[in-house]
Coordinates of C-alpha atoms in Angstrom, one line a residue:
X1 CA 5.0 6.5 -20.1
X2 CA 5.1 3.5 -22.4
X3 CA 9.0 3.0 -21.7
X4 CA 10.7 1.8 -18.9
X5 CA 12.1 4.4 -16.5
X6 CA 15.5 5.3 -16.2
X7 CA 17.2 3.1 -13.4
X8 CA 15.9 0.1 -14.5
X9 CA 18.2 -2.8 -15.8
X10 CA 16.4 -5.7 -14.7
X11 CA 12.8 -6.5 -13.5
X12 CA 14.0 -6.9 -9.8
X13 CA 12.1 -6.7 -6.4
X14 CA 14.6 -5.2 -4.0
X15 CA 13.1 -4.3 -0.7
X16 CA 15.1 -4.0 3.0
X17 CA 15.4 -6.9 4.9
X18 CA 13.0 -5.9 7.3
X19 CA 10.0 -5.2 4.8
X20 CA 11.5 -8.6 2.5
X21 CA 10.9 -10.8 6.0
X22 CA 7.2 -9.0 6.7
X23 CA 6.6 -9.5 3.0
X24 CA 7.6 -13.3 3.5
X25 CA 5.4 -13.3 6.4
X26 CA 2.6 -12.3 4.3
X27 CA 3.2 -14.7 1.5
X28 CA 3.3 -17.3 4.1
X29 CA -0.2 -16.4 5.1
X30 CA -1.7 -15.9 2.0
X31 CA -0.5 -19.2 0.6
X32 CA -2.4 -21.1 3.9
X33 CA -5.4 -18.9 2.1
X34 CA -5.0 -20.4 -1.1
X35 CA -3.3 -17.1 -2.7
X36 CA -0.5 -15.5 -3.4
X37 CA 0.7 -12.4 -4.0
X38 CA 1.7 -10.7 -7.0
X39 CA 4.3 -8.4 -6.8
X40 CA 4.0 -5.2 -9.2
X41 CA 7.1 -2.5 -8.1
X42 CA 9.4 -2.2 -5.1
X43 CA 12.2 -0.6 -4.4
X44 CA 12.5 2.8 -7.2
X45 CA 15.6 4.5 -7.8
X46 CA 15.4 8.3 -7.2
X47 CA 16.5 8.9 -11.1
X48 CA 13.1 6.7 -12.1
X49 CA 11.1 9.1 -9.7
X50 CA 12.8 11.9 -11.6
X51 CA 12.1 10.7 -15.1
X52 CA 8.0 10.3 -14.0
X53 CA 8.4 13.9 -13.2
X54 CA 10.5 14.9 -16.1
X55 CA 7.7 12.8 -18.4
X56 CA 4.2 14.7 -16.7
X57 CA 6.1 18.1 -18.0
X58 CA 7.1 16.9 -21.3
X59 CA 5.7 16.9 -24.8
X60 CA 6.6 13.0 -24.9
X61 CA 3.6 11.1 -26.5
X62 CA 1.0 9.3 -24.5
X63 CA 0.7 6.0 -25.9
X64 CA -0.3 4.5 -22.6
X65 CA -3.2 7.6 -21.4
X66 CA -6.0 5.4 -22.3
X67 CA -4.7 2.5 -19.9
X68 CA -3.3 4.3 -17.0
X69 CA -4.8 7.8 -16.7
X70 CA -7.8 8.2 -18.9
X71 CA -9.7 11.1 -17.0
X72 CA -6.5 13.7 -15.9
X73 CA -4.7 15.5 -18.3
X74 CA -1.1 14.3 -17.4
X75 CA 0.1 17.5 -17.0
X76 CA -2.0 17.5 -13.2
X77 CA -0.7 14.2 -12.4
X78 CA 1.6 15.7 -9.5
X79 CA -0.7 18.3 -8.7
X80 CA -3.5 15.4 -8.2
X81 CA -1.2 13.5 -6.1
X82 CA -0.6 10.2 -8.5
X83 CA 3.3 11.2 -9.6
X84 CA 5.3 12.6 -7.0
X85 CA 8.7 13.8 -6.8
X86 CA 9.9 12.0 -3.7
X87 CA 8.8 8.3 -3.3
X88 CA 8.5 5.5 -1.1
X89 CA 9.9 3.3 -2.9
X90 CA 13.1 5.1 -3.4
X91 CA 13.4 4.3 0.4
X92 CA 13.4 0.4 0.1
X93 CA 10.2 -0.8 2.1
X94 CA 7.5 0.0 0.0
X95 CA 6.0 -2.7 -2.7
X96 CA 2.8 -2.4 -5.1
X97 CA 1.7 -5.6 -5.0
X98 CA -2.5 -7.8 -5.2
X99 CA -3.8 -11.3 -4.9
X100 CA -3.6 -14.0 -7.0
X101 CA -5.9 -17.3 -6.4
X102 CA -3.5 -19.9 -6.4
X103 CA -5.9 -22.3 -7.7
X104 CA -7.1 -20.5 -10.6
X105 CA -3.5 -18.5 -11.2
X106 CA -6.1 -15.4 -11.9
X107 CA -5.5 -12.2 -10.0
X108 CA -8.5 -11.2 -7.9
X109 CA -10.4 -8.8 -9.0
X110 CA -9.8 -5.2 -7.5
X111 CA -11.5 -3.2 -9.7
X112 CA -9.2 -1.1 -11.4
X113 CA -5.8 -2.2 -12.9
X114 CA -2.3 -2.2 -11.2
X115 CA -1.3 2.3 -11.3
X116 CA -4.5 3.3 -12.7
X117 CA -4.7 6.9 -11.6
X118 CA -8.2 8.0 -10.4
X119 CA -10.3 8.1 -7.5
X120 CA -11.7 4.8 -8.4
X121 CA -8.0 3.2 -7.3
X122 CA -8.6 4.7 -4.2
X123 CA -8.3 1.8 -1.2
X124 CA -12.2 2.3 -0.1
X125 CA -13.9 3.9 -3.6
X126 CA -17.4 3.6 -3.4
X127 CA -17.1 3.3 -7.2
X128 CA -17.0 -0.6 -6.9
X129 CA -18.6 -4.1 -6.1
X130 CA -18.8 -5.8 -3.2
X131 CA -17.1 -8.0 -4.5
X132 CA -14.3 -5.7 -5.6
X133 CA -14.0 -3.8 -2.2
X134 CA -14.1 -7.0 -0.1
X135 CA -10.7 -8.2 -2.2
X136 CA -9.6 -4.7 -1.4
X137 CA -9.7 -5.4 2.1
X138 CA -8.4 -8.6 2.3
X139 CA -5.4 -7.8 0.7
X140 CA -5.2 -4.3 3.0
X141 CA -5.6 -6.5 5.9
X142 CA -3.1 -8.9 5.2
X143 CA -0.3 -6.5 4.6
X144 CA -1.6 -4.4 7.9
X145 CA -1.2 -7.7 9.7
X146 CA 2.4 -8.3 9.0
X147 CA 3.4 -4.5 9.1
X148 CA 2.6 -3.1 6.4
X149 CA 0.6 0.5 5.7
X150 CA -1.5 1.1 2.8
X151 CA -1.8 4.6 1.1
X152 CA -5.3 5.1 0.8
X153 CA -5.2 6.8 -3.3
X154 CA -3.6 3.4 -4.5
X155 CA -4.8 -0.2 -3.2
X156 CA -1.8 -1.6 -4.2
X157 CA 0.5 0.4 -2.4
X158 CA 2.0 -0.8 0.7
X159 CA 4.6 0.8 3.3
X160 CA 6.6 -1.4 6.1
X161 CA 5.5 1.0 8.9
X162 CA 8.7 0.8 10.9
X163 CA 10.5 1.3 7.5
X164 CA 14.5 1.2 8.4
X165 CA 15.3 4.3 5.9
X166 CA 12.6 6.7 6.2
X167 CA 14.2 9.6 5.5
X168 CA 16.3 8.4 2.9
X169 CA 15.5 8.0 -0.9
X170 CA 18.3 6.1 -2.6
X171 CA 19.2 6.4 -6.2
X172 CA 21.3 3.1 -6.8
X173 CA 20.1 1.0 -10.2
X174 CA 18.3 -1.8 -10.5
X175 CA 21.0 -4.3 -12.2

C-alpha cells in the first residue's frame, strides 16, 4: 500500500491472553535455541482489513508492487487469496511473526520477505533451499508446538488453534 492502514495509531502487538501466553511459551523455547522471534503483525482492526480491500480496487499508486507483489496484478490479490476481506487477525490470536538468531541479531533466512505475495511464500514451496525450507519448518514447528496453526500460503502466519474469538472480528484501534 505504501501507507499505513487505517486503524493504526501505534505499532502495537495486541493478541488474547491465551495466544499472548502460547506466544510467551514459544519465545521461551526459542530463546533456549538461541533465537528469537520477530514479531511482524497481530491483532488487525476490521477497518485495516477494509482499507486492504478498499486499496486492491482502487486507482491508488503502487509504490510498494515491486517489493510485495511483483508477479499479480493487484487487482487479483483477493481473488488469489493474499488480501481478504475477513481476517484472522481481526480476531485477536493470530501473529505474523520469523526467527531471529540471537547471536547474530539477523533474521533467518526464509526465502521470501515478511507479506510477499506468491506461491514462493507458500509454507512448503519447492521454490527454495534447503536451507530456506528447513528454517521454514523450524519456525512452523515451534509455533505447532505451543498451539499455534500455520496457514500454508504465508510462512509467517500463525493461528492459536483454540483461538478464544473465532467467530468474532473486532474493529477497535490500535492506540
Amino acid at each position: 500500500m505504501g501507507r499505513s492502514a487505517k486503524g493504526y495509531g501505534k505499532a502495537h502487538c495486541l493478541l488474547t491472553p491465551e495466544a499472548t501466553e502460547a506466544l510467551f511459551r514459544a519465545q521461551d523455547f526459542a530463546k533456549d535455541e538461541g533465537m528469537a522471534l520477530l514479531i511482524y503483525d497481530c491483532y488487525r482492526p476490521q477497518r485495516a482489513v477494509d482499507d486492504f480491500v478498499n486499496w486492491v480496487n482502487s486507482h491508488e499508486e503502487e509504490p510498494t508492487k515491486a517489493i510485495y507483489y511483483p508477479h499479480i496484478p493487484r487487482a487479483e490479490l483477493i481473488q488469489q487469496g493474499y488480501i481478504a476481506e475477513r481476517s484472522g487477525h481481526s480476531r485477536g490470536s493470530t501473529v505474523d511473526l520469523t526467527l531471529v538468531s540471537t547471536e547474530t541479531g539477523e533474521a533467518l533466512d526464509m526465502g521470501t520477505p515478511w507479506d510477499f505475495f506468491d506461491l514462493t511464500s507458500w509454507g512448503e514451496s519447492d521454490a527454495l533451499s534447503v536451507q530456506q525450507r528447513a528454517n521454514r519448518a523450524l519456525l512452523r514447528a515451534l509455533m505447532t508446538k505451543h498451539g499455534f496453526m500455520p496457514l500454508r500460503e504465508e510462512w509467517w502466519h500463525f493461528t492459536l488453534e483454540n483461538e478464544p474469538y473465532p467467530d468474532t472480528y473486532f474493529n477497535f484501534l490500535v492506540r
